[in-house]
Short mmCIF file of C-alpha atoms and ligand atoms in Angstrom, two decimals:
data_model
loop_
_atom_site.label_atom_id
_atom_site.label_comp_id
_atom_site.label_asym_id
_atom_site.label_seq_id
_atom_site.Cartn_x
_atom_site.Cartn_y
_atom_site.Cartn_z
CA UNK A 90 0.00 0.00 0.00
CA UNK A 91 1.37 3.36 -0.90
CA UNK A 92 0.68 6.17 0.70
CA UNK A 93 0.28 10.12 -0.71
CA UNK A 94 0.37 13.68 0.90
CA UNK A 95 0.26 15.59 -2.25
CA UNK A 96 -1.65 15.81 -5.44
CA UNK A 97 1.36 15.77 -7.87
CA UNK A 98 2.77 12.59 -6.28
CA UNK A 99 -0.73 10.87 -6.26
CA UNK A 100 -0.92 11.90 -9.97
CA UNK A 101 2.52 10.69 -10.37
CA UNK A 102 1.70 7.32 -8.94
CA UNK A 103 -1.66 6.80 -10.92
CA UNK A 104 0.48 7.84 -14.24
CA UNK A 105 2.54 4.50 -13.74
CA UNK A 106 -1.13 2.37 -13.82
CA UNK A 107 -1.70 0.81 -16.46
CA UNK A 108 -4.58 2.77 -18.40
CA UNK A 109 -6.75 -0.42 -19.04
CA UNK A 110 -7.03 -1.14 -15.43
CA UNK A 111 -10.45 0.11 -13.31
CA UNK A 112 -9.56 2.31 -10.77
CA UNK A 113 -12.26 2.19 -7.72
CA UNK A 114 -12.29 5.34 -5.15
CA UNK A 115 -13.66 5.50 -1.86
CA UNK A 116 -13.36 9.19 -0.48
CA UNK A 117 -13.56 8.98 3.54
CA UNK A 118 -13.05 11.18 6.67
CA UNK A 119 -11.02 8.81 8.04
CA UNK A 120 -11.60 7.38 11.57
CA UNK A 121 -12.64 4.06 9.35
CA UNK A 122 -14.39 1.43 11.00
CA UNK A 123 -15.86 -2.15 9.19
CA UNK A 124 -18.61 0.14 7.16
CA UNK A 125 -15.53 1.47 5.31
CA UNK A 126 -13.72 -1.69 5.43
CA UNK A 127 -16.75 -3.66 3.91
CA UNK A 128 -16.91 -0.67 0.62
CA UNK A 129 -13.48 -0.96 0.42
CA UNK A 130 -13.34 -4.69 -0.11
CA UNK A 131 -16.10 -4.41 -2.15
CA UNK A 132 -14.44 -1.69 -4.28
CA UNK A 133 -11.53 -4.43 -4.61
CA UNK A 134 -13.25 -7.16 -5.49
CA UNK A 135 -14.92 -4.78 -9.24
CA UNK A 136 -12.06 -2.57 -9.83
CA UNK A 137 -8.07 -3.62 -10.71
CA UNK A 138 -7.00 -1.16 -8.39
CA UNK A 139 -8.18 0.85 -5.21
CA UNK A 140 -7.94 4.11 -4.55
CA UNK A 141 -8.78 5.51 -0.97
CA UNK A 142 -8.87 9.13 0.43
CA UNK A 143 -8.88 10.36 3.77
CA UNK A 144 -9.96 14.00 4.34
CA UNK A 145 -11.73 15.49 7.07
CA UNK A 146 -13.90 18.44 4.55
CA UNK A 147 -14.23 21.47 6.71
CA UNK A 148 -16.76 22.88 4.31
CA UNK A 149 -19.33 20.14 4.94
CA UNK A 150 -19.91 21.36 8.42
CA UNK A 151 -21.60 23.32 9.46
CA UNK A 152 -20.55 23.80 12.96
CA UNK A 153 -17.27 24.55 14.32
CA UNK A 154 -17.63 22.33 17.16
CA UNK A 155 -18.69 19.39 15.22
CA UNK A 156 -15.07 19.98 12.24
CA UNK A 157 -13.26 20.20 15.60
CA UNK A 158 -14.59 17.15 17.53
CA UNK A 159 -14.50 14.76 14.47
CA UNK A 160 -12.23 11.41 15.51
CA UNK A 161 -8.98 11.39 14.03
CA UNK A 162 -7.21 8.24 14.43
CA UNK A 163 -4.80 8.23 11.25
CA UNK A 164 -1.72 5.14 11.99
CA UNK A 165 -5.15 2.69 12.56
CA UNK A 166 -7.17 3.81 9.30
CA UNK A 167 -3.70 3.11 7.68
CA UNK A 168 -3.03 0.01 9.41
CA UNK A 169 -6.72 -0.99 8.80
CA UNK A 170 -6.81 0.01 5.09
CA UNK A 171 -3.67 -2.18 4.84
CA UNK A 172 -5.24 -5.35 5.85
CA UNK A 173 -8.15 -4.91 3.22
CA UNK A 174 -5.06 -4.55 0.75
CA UNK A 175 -5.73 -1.15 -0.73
CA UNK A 176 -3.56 -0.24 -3.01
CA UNK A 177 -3.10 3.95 -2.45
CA UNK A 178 -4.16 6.37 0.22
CA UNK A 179 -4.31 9.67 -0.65
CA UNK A 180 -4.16 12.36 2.55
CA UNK A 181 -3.90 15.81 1.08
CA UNK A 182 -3.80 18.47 3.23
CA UNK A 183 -6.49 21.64 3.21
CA UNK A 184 -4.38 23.98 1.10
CA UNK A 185 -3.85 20.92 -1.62
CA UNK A 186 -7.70 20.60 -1.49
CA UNK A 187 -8.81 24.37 -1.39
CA UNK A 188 -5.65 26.78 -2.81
CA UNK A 189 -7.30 29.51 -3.04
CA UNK A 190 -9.80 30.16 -0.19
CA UNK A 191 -11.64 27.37 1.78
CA UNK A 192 -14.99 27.69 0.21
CA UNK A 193 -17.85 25.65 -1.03
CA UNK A 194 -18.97 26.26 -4.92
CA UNK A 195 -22.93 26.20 -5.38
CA UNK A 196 -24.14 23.35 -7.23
CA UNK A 197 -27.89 22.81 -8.39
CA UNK A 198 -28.52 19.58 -7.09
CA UNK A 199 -32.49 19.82 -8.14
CA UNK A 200 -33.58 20.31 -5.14
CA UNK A 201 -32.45 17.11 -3.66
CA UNK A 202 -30.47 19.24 -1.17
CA UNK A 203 -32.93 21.11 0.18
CA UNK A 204 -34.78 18.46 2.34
CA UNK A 205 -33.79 16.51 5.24
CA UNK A 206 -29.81 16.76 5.91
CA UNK A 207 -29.83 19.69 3.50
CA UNK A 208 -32.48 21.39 5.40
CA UNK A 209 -30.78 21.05 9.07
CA UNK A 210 -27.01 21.14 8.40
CA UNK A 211 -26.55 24.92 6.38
CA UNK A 212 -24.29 24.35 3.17
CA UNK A 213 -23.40 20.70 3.99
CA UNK A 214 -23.75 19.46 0.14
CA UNK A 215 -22.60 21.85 -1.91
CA UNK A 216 -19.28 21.09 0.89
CA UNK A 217 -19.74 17.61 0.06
CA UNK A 218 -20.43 18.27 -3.52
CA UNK A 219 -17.27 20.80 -3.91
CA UNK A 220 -15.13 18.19 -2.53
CA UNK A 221 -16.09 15.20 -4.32
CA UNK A 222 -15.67 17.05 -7.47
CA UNK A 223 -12.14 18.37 -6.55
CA UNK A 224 -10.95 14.78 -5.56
CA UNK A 225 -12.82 13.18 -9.12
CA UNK A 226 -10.99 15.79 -11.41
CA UNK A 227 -7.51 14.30 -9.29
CA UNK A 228 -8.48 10.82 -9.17
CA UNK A 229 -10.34 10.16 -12.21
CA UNK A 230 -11.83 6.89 -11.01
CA UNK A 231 -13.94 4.38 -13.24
CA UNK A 232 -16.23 3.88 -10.19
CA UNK A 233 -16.54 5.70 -7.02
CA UNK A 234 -18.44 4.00 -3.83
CA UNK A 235 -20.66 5.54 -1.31
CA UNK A 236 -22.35 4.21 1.74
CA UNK A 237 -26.26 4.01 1.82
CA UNK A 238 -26.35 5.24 5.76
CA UNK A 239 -25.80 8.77 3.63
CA UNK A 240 -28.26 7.84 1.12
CA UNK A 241 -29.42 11.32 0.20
CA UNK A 242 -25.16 12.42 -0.05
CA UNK A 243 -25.30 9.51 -2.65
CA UNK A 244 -28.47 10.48 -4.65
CA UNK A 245 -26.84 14.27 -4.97
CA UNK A 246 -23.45 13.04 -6.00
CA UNK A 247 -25.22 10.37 -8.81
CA UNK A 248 -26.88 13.97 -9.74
CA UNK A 249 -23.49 16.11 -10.09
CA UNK A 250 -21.92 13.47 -11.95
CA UNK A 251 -25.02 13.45 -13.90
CA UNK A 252 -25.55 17.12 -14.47
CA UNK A 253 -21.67 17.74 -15.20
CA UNK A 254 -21.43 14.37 -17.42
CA UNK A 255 -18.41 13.03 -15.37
CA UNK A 256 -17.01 9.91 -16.55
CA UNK A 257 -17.20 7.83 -13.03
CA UNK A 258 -19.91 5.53 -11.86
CA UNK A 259 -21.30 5.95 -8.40
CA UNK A 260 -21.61 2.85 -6.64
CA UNK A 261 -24.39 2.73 -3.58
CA UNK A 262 -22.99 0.32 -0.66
CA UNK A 263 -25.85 -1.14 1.79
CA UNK A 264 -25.71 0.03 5.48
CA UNK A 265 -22.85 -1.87 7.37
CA UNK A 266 -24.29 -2.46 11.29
CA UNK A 267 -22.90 -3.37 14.28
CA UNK A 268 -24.66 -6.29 15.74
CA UNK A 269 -27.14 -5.02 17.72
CA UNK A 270 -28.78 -2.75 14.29
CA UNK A 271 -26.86 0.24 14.86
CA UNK A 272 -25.50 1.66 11.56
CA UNK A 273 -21.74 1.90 11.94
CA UNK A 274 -20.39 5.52 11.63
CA UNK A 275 -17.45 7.26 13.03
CA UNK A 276 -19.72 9.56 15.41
CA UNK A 277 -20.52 6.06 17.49
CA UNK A 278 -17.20 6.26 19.41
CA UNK A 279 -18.04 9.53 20.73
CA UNK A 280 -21.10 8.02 22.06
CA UNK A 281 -21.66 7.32 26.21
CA UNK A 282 -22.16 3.96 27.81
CA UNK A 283 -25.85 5.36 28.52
CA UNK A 284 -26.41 6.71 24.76
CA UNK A 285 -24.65 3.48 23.23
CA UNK A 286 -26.83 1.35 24.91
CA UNK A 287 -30.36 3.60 24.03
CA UNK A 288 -29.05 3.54 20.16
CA UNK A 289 -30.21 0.88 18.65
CA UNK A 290 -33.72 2.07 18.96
CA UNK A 291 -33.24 4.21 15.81
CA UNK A 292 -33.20 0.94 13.35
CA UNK A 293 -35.44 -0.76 15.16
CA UNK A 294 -37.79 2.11 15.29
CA UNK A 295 -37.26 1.53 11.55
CA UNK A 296 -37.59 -2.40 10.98
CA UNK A 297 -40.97 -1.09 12.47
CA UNK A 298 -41.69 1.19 10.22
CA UNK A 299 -41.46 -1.28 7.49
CA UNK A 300 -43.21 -3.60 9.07
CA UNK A 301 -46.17 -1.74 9.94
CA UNK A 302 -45.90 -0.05 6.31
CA UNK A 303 -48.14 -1.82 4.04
CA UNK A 304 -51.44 -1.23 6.00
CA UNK A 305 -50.90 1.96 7.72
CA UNK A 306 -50.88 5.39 6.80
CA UNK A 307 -48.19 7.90 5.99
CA UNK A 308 -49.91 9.75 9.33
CA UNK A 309 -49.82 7.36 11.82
CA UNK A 310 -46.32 5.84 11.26
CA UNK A 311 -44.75 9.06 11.77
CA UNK A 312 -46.59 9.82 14.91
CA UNK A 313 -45.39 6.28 15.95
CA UNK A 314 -41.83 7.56 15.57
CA UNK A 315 -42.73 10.78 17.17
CA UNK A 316 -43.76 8.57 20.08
CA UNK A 317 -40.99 6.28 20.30
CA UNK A 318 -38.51 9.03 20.51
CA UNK A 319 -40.98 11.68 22.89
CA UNK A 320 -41.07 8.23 25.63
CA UNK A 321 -37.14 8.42 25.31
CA UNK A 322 -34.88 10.86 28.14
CA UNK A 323 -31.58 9.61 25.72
CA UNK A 324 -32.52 9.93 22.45
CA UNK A 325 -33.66 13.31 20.29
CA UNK A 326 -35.89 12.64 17.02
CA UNK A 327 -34.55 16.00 14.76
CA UNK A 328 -36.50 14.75 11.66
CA UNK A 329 -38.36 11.65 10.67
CA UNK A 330 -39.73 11.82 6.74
CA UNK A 331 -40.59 8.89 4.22
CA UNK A 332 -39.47 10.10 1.31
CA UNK A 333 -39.70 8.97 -2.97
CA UNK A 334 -35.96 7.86 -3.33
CA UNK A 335 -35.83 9.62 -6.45
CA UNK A 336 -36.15 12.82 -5.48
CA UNK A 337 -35.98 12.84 -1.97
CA UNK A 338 -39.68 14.56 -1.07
CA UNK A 339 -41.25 13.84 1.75
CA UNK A 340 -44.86 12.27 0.93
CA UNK A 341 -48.12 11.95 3.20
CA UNK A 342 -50.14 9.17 0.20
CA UNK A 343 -48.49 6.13 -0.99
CA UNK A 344 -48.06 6.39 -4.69
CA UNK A 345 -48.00 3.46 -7.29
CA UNK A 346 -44.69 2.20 -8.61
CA UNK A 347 -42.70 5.08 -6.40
CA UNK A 348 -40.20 3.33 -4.00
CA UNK A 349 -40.12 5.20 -0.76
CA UNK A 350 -37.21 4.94 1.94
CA UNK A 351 -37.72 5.99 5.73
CA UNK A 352 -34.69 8.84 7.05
CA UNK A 353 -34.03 9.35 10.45
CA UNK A 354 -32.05 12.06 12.25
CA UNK A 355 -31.49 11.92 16.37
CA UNK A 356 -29.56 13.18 18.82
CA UNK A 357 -28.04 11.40 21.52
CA UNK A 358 -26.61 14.73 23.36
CA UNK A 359 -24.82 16.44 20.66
CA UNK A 360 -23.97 13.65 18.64
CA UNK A 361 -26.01 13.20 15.68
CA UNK A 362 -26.70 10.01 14.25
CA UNK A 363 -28.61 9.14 10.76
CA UNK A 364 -30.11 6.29 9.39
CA UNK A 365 -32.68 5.00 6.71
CA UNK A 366 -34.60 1.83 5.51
CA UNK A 367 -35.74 0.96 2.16
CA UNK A 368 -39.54 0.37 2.86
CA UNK A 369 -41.04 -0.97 -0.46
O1 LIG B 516 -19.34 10.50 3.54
C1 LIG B 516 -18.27 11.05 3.86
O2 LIG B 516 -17.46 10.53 4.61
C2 LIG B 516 -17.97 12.43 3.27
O3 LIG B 516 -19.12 13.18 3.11
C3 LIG B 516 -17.18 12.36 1.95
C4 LIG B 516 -17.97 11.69 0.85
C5 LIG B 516 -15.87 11.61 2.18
C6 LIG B 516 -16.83 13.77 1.47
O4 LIG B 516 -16.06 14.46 2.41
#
């Protein structure tokens, strides 16, 4: 595994690829955990050659105190990304990322970024779009791997690619969970004995959900979730929507041959943790 600080010598390395090979990406924060591990094995096993980054994207957040407070734990991603034999790592540093001045561009995403996540966290996509972009123009990668647990980050970067006709295929990677249903993210190690434990309610609040989907209404199931999370002194419901997984709407009717999801949002403190379902 070969590791890269700066932009020239990443370019330098990919130059010496051969230009048949398919080069998969996976762009991460770092602080990996199995999620990662499990998209970057899968990212191995359709692509001749791996390509991970880690980068911690100040524009994506939107609070100070959140950029500040994100896990950092660099020797174990390396050592991890090692043992899932990835081939380069690619750890630029802000100024290699953002020369000029640490700013987001503004993208039209359709919309799609102005529910849910969009809606709570001020300017989070077009920082996640901005960056994305940055490390596809560096990387050029034949496929490029997201996880579902960010399912609406995923629908707006298929939709940049689309809109700016970039030559990479975005690759959707099902939620990776730790045993008891929680969806692995790097925000769970910040989490307290009290508000690990109380966690898992959030998928099984949605294995509910589905469950209870075909005969109820739109209505009721949310005001089940409501009540889940109102009985509950740990846990904070910031937003609970079933949504068209097209285009990311929130709907009250079920409509024919539309495939709706379930997304979550809650607080346990001041972490925040997300999570969705596929419900049809
Ligand atoms: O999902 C993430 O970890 C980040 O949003 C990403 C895609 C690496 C961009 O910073």
């Amino acid at each position: 595994m070969k590791i890269f600080k700066t932009i020239e010598s990443l370019q330098t390395g990919l130059s010496l690829i051969d230009t048949n090979m398919s080069l998969g990406f996976v762009p991460t924060m770092g602080a990996l955990h199995q999620g990662h591990l499990s998209i970057v094995k899968k990212a191995k096993k359709e692509n001749d050659f791996v390509v991970v980054s880690i980068f911690i994207n100040p524009t994506q957040f939107d609070k100070a105190d959140d950029l500040k407070a994100y896990p950092k734990t660099i020797d174990n991603d390396l050592e991890l990304l090692k043992d899932v034999h990835c081939d380069f790592v690619f750890i630029p540093d802000v100024e290699d990322i953002y020369p000029e001045n640490v700013k987001s561009s503004n993208f039209d995403f359709d919309d799609l970024d102005k529910v849910m996540e969009g809606a709570f966290r001020d300017g989070h996509f077009d920082g996640v779009g901005t960056v994305v972009k940055r490390l596809f123009e560096i990387i050029e990668p034949t496929k490029a791997y997201f996880g579902e647990k960010d399912f609406q980050q995923f629908q707006i970067i298929k939709k940049m690619v689309e809109k700016d006709h970039m030559a990479v295929q975005i690759v959707p990677c099902e939620i990776y969970r730790e045993k008891d249903g929680l969806a692995m993210s790097s925000r769970n190690t910040r989490l307290s004995e009290e508000q690990r434990k109380e966690a898992p309610l959030i998928q099984q609040t949605l294995l509910k959900c589905k469950s209870i989907y075909a005969e109820r209404e739109i209505s009721n199931i949310k005001k089940m979730v409501e009540d889940t999370f109102k009985d509950n002194d740990i846990l904070d419901l910031e937003y609970f929507e079933i949504a068209d997984v097209q285009t990311l709407l929130s709907t009250n009717d079920k409509l024919p041959n539309i495939k709706y999801r379930a997304f979550i949002a809650v607080f346990a403190g001041k972490i925040r943790l997300i999570d969705n379902i596929a419900l049809n």
